């Protein structure tokens, strides 16, 4: 069991990050920390893709030296996904600034008290 | 001529850059630019529709790299109704926003980007590009919800953002699993490689679970719906129209694409529990959405819950997996898009002039605003499924398909949802027509007025609903080639 997990350490790490990120997103009352959780969750998925494209002994995918190369496609996909992730973070932070301006808090429990439960 | 597909995506994105740029010299440049761009967009969409009717399928290899290695754009009989729906509804809505607002330039930039994202979801034949377009439409939708001033809308938008992003990221994770299983990202190519990987292999089942879960959050299937009532009711009226009429419908289209093109019916033959799960979630949506709508008093929230129920009916049609039911699902999604837009527009008119936001406020308003009230009523009857509106044929085909496939509970649910719709809209219409108007309710509030454009588009939506009701057979014929895999 341990051997299997060690041989796939990056996958274990990737899903560790996914679980950790989701937990923070659901559990933490601070809206800013929820955004951090969302980022960690997304990073876990990025790591999963990169791990899937890796091969043992693979060279960087620049067609100069001898192969075999690692798969460049997941890396390209994740560049796009990282850009999307940054945009999401930017929008989320902008919204949190507005919420803070309106209610003077970024904590969900305090917001619920102000607004009444909906 | 396949450049038509590219033009449909590039035009709104390029036009979205213009309002902030021209805004430096011309303050109110957003509305004219959006109108010009979306008029052309609607023309292009109709041209594409004509081409697909003639030739069956239009496809384009982006950058000249042939699929499956390159990114493919593809329009078939399934994609075209949604592309036309998006272009026409978004263009028509501008008649409403000219006076009612929002009028700022950033709004129109976001609006055009949203149109590009939604059109992209319909036209892409690539699993990863679908993720990108889901996020483009998602991000702009979050920002548009927050166009209402104040903290409540921002909070609703943030909740929408958290859930929407988790959904899109789950979908991305599913794409990763599919890529590991098949080594390709082109949907049709994935479908041919899936059988080699084994439809019932754990990898493929996990991929299906992640992808459908991710898209399910965007479709607002119960219990993944919690973001929807807040986001749809706190947004400005124009944005509610787009969210309820287009965004959830297009997400359901993505679901159909996954089921038909990517996983194909063979996957469901091998893994029967997959469409059972889809049906259970859809049934929960129909019941929960219906009952919640009955117990709501705020009209916008009533309409939002009704969206959950109506899209749930379409997903029932998808889960039944016969070509009759699938035809019904598509017709119902398109019909719901038009009818729900009309309801939000009618409600928006009454809210703008009389400040009417709750069912109670609607008392006697039919006497003050007979045209708007009549339009609202026709659309409400459409929601119930009274002929000749667009509400009947979709439900009819779904119920019929369910009978053919022996899914009796689905047929029963379609009828239950009809009764629930009566219970939802009956009291509203009764108040509109048969209650004495209260002094406060019929006094115009402030300087809010119903402009000619607002009234015209509300009437146009009503006429479109009736026209769609009659043209359902044509839509069915257009869809038939795309549904042959069933």
PDB file of C-alpha atoms in Angstrom, chain B residues 132-324:
ATOM      1  CA  UNK B 132     -12.599  27.760 -21.028  1.00  0.00           C
ATOM      2  CA  UNK B 133     -15.956  28.938 -22.404  1.00  0.00           C
ATOM      3  CA  UNK B 134     -17.755  27.767 -19.246  1.00  0.00           C
ATOM      4  CA  UNK B 135     -15.390  29.974 -17.261  1.00  0.00           C
ATOM      5  CA  UNK B 136     -15.718  32.956 -19.626  1.00  0.00           C
ATOM      6  CA  UNK B 137     -19.495  32.861 -19.318  1.00  0.00           C
ATOM      7  CA  UNK B 138     -19.224  32.129 -15.588  1.00  0.00           C
ATOM      8  CA  UNK B 139     -16.864  34.995 -14.763  1.00  0.00           C
ATOM      9  CA  UNK B 140     -18.910  37.534 -16.705  1.00  0.00           C
ATOM     10  CA  UNK B 141     -22.109  36.240 -15.091  1.00  0.00           C
ATOM     11  CA  UNK B 142     -20.671  36.728 -11.573  1.00  0.00           C
ATOM     12  CA  UNK B 143     -19.646  40.263 -12.436  1.00  0.00           C
ATOM     13  CA  UNK B 144     -23.025  41.019 -14.034  1.00  0.00           C
ATOM     14  CA  UNK B 145     -24.947  39.896 -10.925  1.00  0.00           C
ATOM     15  CA  UNK B 146     -22.886  42.395  -8.958  1.00  0.00           C
ATOM     16  CA  UNK B 147     -24.006  45.272 -11.237  1.00  0.00           C
ATOM     17  CA  UNK B 148     -26.829  45.893  -8.745  1.00  0.00           C
ATOM     18  CA  UNK B 149     -25.427  48.385  -6.255  1.00  0.00           C
ATOM     19  CA  UNK B 150     -25.096  47.392  -2.614  1.00  0.00           C
ATOM     20  CA  UNK B 151     -23.725  44.547  -0.560  1.00  0.00           C
ATOM     21  CA  UNK B 152     -26.487  41.976  -1.035  1.00  0.00           C
ATOM     22  CA  UNK B 153     -25.885  41.570  -4.763  1.00  0.00           C
ATOM     23  CA  UNK B 154     -22.129  41.354  -4.180  1.00  0.00           C
ATOM     24  CA  UNK B 155     -22.703  38.618  -1.612  1.00  0.00           C
ATOM     25  CA  UNK B 156     -25.004  36.695  -3.972  1.00  0.00           C
ATOM     26  CA  UNK B 157     -22.435  37.095  -6.750  1.00  0.00           C
ATOM     27  CA  UNK B 158     -19.648  35.800  -4.499  1.00  0.00           C
ATOM     28  CA  UNK B 159     -21.679  32.742  -3.534  1.00  0.00           C
ATOM     29  CA  UNK B 160     -22.353  32.155  -7.235  1.00  0.00           C
ATOM     30  CA  UNK B 161     -18.627  32.570  -7.932  1.00  0.00           C
ATOM     31  CA  UNK B 162     -17.560  30.030  -5.293  1.00  0.00           C
ATOM     32  CA  UNK B 163     -19.986  27.358  -6.468  1.00  0.00           C
ATOM     33  CA  UNK B 164     -19.555  28.116 -10.172  1.00  0.00           C
ATOM     34  CA  UNK B 165     -15.781  27.899  -9.946  1.00  0.00           C
ATOM     35  CA  UNK B 166     -15.894  24.665  -7.974  1.00  0.00           C
ATOM     36  CA  UNK B 167     -18.219  23.302 -10.683  1.00  0.00           C
ATOM     37  CA  UNK B 168     -15.954  24.343 -13.537  1.00  0.00           C
ATOM     38  CA  UNK B 169     -12.893  22.968 -11.740  1.00  0.00           C
ATOM     39  CA  UNK B 170     -14.613  19.624 -11.128  1.00  0.00           C
ATOM     40  CA  UNK B 171     -15.410  19.574 -14.840  1.00  0.00           C
ATOM     41  CA  UNK B 172     -11.712  20.266 -15.544  1.00  0.00           C
ATOM     42  CA  UNK B 173     -10.725  17.369 -13.287  1.00  0.00           C
ATOM     43  CA  UNK B 174     -13.075  15.145 -15.295  1.00  0.00           C
ATOM     44  CA  UNK B 175     -11.415  16.331 -18.512  1.00  0.00           C
ATOM     45  CA  UNK B 176      -8.085  15.271 -16.979  1.00  0.00           C
ATOM     46  CA  UNK B 177      -9.442  11.784 -16.286  1.00  0.00           C
ATOM     47  CA  UNK B 178     -10.784  11.511 -19.830  1.00  0.00           C
ATOM     48  CA  UNK B 179      -7.444  12.664 -21.215  1.00  0.00           C
ATOM     49  CA  UNK B 180      -5.604  10.038 -19.164  1.00  0.00           C
ATOM     50  CA  UNK B 181      -8.052   7.371 -20.382  1.00  0.00           C
ATOM     51  CA  UNK B 182      -8.087   8.299 -24.075  1.00  0.00           C
ATOM     52  CA  UNK B 183      -5.159  10.641 -24.832  1.00  0.00           C
ATOM     53  CA  UNK B 184      -7.338  13.064 -26.764  1.00  0.00           C
ATOM     54  CA  UNK B 185      -9.550  16.094 -26.114  1.00  0.00           C
ATOM     55  CA  UNK B 186     -11.767  16.170 -29.218  1.00  0.00           C
ATOM     56  CA  UNK B 187     -15.237  15.036 -28.095  1.00  0.00           C
ATOM     57  CA  UNK B 188     -15.979  12.762 -31.052  1.00  0.00           C
ATOM     58  CA  UNK B 189     -12.468  11.295 -30.867  1.00  0.00           C
ATOM     59  CA  UNK B 190     -12.865  10.692 -27.116  1.00  0.00           C
ATOM     60  CA  UNK B 191     -16.088   8.801 -27.860  1.00  0.00           C
ATOM     61  CA  UNK B 192     -14.322   6.373 -30.215  1.00  0.00           C
ATOM     62  CA  UNK B 193     -11.434   5.809 -27.782  1.00  0.00           C
ATOM     63  CA  UNK B 194     -13.656   5.320 -24.718  1.00  0.00           C
ATOM     64  CA  UNK B 195     -14.686   1.823 -25.772  1.00  0.00           C
ATOM     65  CA  UNK B 196     -10.985   0.844 -25.910  1.00  0.00           C
ATOM     66  CA  UNK B 197     -10.516   2.153 -22.395  1.00  0.00           C
ATOM     67  CA  UNK B 198     -13.669   0.253 -21.357  1.00  0.00           C
ATOM     68  CA  UNK B 199     -16.904   2.110 -20.684  1.00  0.00           C
ATOM     69  CA  UNK B 200     -17.199   0.565 -17.247  1.00  0.00           C
ATOM     70  CA  UNK B 201     -13.591   1.152 -16.216  1.00  0.00           C
ATOM     71  CA  UNK B 202     -13.252   3.083 -12.969  1.00  0.00           C
ATOM     72  CA  UNK B 203     -11.361   5.878 -14.732  1.00  0.00           C
ATOM     73  CA  UNK B 204     -14.191   6.532 -17.209  1.00  0.00           C
ATOM     74  CA  UNK B 205     -16.909   6.353 -14.554  1.00  0.00           C
ATOM     75  CA  UNK B 206     -14.986   8.809 -12.355  1.00  0.00           C
ATOM     76  CA  UNK B 207     -14.558  11.114 -15.347  1.00  0.00           C
ATOM     77  CA  UNK B 208     -18.310  11.035 -15.989  1.00  0.00           C
ATOM     78  CA  UNK B 209     -19.046  11.698 -12.326  1.00  0.00           C
ATOM     79  CA  UNK B 210     -16.720  14.710 -12.127  1.00  0.00           C
ATOM     80  CA  UNK B 211     -17.836  16.223 -15.436  1.00  0.00           C
ATOM     81  CA  UNK B 212     -21.567  15.853 -14.829  1.00  0.00           C
ATOM     82  CA  UNK B 213     -21.198  17.026 -11.230  1.00  0.00           C
ATOM     83  CA  UNK B 214     -19.331  20.092 -12.467  1.00  0.00           C
ATOM     84  CA  UNK B 215     -21.844  20.947 -15.170  1.00  0.00           C
ATOM     85  CA  UNK B 216     -24.663  20.024 -12.748  1.00  0.00           C
ATOM     86  CA  UNK B 217     -23.657  22.929 -10.495  1.00  0.00           C
ATOM     87  CA  UNK B 218     -24.013  25.288 -13.474  1.00  0.00           C
ATOM     88  CA  UNK B 219     -27.371  23.714 -14.408  1.00  0.00           C
ATOM     89  CA  UNK B 220     -28.435  24.141 -10.754  1.00  0.00           C
ATOM     90  CA  UNK B 221     -29.550  20.545 -10.257  1.00  0.00           C
ATOM     91  CA  UNK B 222     -30.766  19.999  -6.696  1.00  0.00           C
ATOM     92  CA  UNK B 223     -28.795  19.757  -4.338  1.00  0.00           C
ATOM     93  CA  UNK B 224     -26.260  21.875  -6.245  1.00  0.00           C
ATOM     94  CA  UNK B 225     -28.693  24.760  -6.787  1.00  0.00           C
ATOM     95  CA  UNK B 226     -28.115  26.903  -3.670  1.00  0.00           C
ATOM     96  CA  UNK B 227     -26.466  29.757  -5.567  1.00  0.00           C
ATOM     97  CA  UNK B 228     -29.314  30.240  -8.040  1.00  0.00           C
ATOM     98  CA  UNK B 229     -32.207  31.926  -6.175  1.00  0.00           C
ATOM     99  CA  UNK B 230     -29.968  34.615  -4.690  1.00  0.00           C
ATOM    100  CA  UNK B 231     -28.006  35.315  -7.856  1.00  0.00           C
ATOM    101  CA  UNK B 232     -31.066  35.385 -10.131  1.00  0.00           C
ATOM    102  CA  UNK B 233     -33.172  37.559  -7.838  1.00  0.00           C
ATOM    103  CA  UNK B 234     -30.522  40.058  -6.710  1.00  0.00           C
ATOM    104  CA  UNK B 235     -29.236  40.745 -10.242  1.00  0.00           C
ATOM    105  CA  UNK B 236     -30.612  43.661 -12.311  1.00  0.00           C
ATOM    106  CA  UNK B 237     -33.689  42.626 -14.351  1.00  0.00           C
ATOM    107  CA  UNK B 238     -31.782  42.481 -17.645  1.00  0.00           C
ATOM    108  CA  UNK B 239     -29.185  40.188 -16.073  1.00  0.00           C
ATOM    109  CA  UNK B 240     -31.872  37.963 -14.529  1.00  0.00           C
ATOM    110  CA  UNK B 241     -33.279  37.485 -18.032  1.00  0.00           C
ATOM    111  CA  UNK B 242     -29.913  36.339 -19.360  1.00  0.00           C
ATOM    112  CA  UNK B 243     -29.142  34.143 -16.340  1.00  0.00           C
ATOM    113  CA  UNK B 244     -32.507  32.388 -16.187  1.00  0.00           C
ATOM    114  CA  UNK B 245     -33.229  32.325 -19.894  1.00  0.00           C
ATOM    115  CA  UNK B 246     -29.799  31.620 -21.346  1.00  0.00           C
ATOM    116  CA  UNK B 247     -27.051  30.693 -18.873  1.00  0.00           C
ATOM    117  CA  UNK B 248     -28.763  27.750 -17.157  1.00  0.00           C
ATOM    118  CA  UNK B 249     -30.206  26.567 -20.489  1.00  0.00           C
ATOM    119  CA  UNK B 250     -26.814  26.604 -22.181  1.00  0.00           C
ATOM    120  CA  UNK B 251     -25.314  24.706 -19.233  1.00  0.00           C
ATOM    121  CA  UNK B 252     -28.002  22.067 -19.797  1.00  0.00           C
ATOM    122  CA  UNK B 253     -26.965  22.062 -23.475  1.00  0.00           C
ATOM    123  CA  UNK B 254     -23.414  21.260 -22.310  1.00  0.00           C
ATOM    124  CA  UNK B 255     -24.915  18.354 -20.395  1.00  0.00           C
ATOM    125  CA  UNK B 256     -26.602  17.091 -23.569  1.00  0.00           C
ATOM    126  CA  UNK B 257     -23.290  17.396 -25.458  1.00  0.00           C
ATOM    127  CA  UNK B 258     -21.505  15.342 -22.804  1.00  0.00           C
ATOM    128  CA  UNK B 259     -24.195  12.679 -22.826  1.00  0.00           C
ATOM    129  CA  UNK B 260     -24.618  12.429 -26.609  1.00  0.00           C
ATOM    130  CA  UNK B 261     -21.258  13.278 -28.145  1.00  0.00           C
ATOM    131  CA  UNK B 262     -18.621  12.605 -25.510  1.00  0.00           C
ATOM    132  CA  UNK B 263     -19.836   9.651 -23.467  1.00  0.00           C
ATOM    133  CA  UNK B 264     -22.386   8.405 -26.043  1.00  0.00           C
ATOM    134  CA  UNK B 265     -25.385   6.188 -25.208  1.00  0.00           C
ATOM    135  CA  UNK B 266     -23.108   3.086 -25.178  1.00  0.00           C
ATOM    136  CA  UNK B 267     -21.591   4.359 -21.944  1.00  0.00           C
ATOM    137  CA  UNK B 268     -25.053   4.442 -20.375  1.00  0.00           C
ATOM    138  CA  UNK B 269     -25.755   0.907 -21.631  1.00  0.00           C
ATOM    139  CA  UNK B 270     -22.617  -0.227 -19.808  1.00  0.00           C
ATOM    140  CA  UNK B 271     -23.162   1.878 -16.680  1.00  0.00           C
ATOM    141  CA  UNK B 272     -26.919   1.993 -16.049  1.00  0.00           C
ATOM    142  CA  UNK B 273     -26.549   3.757 -12.716  1.00  0.00           C
ATOM    143  CA  UNK B 274     -25.176   6.846 -14.497  1.00  0.00           C
ATOM    144  CA  UNK B 275     -28.461   7.980 -16.004  1.00  0.00           C
ATOM    145  CA  UNK B 276     -30.391   6.821 -12.933  1.00  0.00           C
ATOM    146  CA  UNK B 277     -28.307   9.304 -10.949  1.00  0.00           C
ATOM    147  CA  UNK B 278     -29.086  12.016 -13.505  1.00  0.00           C
ATOM    148  CA  UNK B 279     -32.815  11.217 -13.310  1.00  0.00           C
ATOM    149  CA  UNK B 280     -32.882  11.288  -9.502  1.00  0.00           C
ATOM    150  CA  UNK B 281     -31.164  14.704  -9.398  1.00  0.00           C
ATOM    151  CA  UNK B 282     -33.552  16.008 -12.065  1.00  0.00           C
ATOM    152  CA  UNK B 283     -36.590  14.671 -10.182  1.00  0.00           C
ATOM    153  CA  UNK B 284     -35.357  16.373  -7.002  1.00  0.00           C
ATOM    154  CA  UNK B 285     -34.994  19.631  -8.960  1.00  0.00           C
ATOM    155  CA  UNK B 286     -38.534  19.412 -10.369  1.00  0.00           C
ATOM    156  CA  UNK B 287     -40.085  18.796  -6.948  1.00  0.00           C
ATOM    157  CA  UNK B 288     -37.895  21.097  -4.864  1.00  0.00           C
ATOM    158  CA  UNK B 289     -38.000  23.932  -7.399  1.00  0.00           C
ATOM    159  CA  UNK B 290     -41.767  23.588  -7.800  1.00  0.00           C
ATOM    160  CA  UNK B 291     -42.625  23.511  -4.096  1.00  0.00           C
ATOM    161  CA  UNK B 292     -40.199  26.325  -3.254  1.00  0.00           C
ATOM    162  CA  UNK B 293     -41.710  28.488  -5.994  1.00  0.00           C
ATOM    163  CA  UNK B 294     -45.182  27.914  -4.529  1.00  0.00           C
ATOM    164  CA  UNK B 295     -44.098  29.089  -1.081  1.00  0.00           C
ATOM    165  CA  UNK B 296     -42.166  32.169  -2.273  1.00  0.00           C
ATOM    166  CA  UNK B 297     -43.699  35.663  -2.250  1.00  0.00           C
ATOM    167  CA  UNK B 298     -41.025  37.689  -4.047  1.00  0.00           C
ATOM    168  CA  UNK B 299     -41.804  37.437  -7.778  1.00  0.00           C
ATOM    169  CA  UNK B 300     -38.168  37.298  -8.910  1.00  0.00           C
ATOM    170  CA  UNK B 301     -37.466  34.469  -6.455  1.00  0.00           C
ATOM    171  CA  UNK B 302     -40.613  32.666  -7.637  1.00  0.00           C
ATOM    172  CA  UNK B 303     -39.279  32.853 -11.187  1.00  0.00           C
ATOM    173  CA  UNK B 304     -35.807  31.719 -10.079  1.00  0.00           C
ATOM    174  CA  UNK B 305     -37.164  28.615  -8.315  1.00  0.00           C
ATOM    175  CA  UNK B 306     -39.367  27.920 -11.309  1.00  0.00           C
ATOM    176  CA  UNK B 307     -36.188  27.940 -13.441  1.00  0.00           C
ATOM    177  CA  UNK B 308     -34.743  25.169 -11.254  1.00  0.00           C
ATOM    178  CA  UNK B 309     -37.910  23.112 -11.807  1.00  0.00           C
ATOM    179  CA  UNK B 310     -38.183  23.749 -15.549  1.00  0.00           C
ATOM    180  CA  UNK B 311     -34.536  22.994 -16.309  1.00  0.00           C
ATOM    181  CA  UNK B 312     -35.014  19.898 -14.133  1.00  0.00           C
ATOM    182  CA  UNK B 313     -37.767  18.757 -16.523  1.00  0.00           C
ATOM    183  CA  UNK B 314     -35.341  19.100 -19.434  1.00  0.00           C
ATOM    184  CA  UNK B 315     -32.712  17.086 -17.592  1.00  0.00           C
ATOM    185  CA  UNK B 316     -35.374  14.397 -17.054  1.00  0.00           C
ATOM    186  CA  UNK B 317     -35.688  14.327 -20.842  1.00  0.00           C
ATOM    187  CA  UNK B 318     -31.912  13.966 -21.182  1.00  0.00           C
ATOM    188  CA  UNK B 319     -31.813  11.122 -18.650  1.00  0.00           C
ATOM    189  CA  UNK B 320     -34.523   9.129 -20.422  1.00  0.00           C
ATOM    190  CA  UNK B 321     -32.150   8.808 -23.399  1.00  0.00           C
ATOM    191  CA  UNK B 322     -34.574   8.306 -26.263  1.00  0.00           C
ATOM    192  CA  UNK B 323     -34.594  10.565 -29.284  1.00  0.00           C
ATOM    193  CA  UNK B 324     -38.199  11.648 -28.571  1.00  0.00           C
TER     194      UNK B 324
END
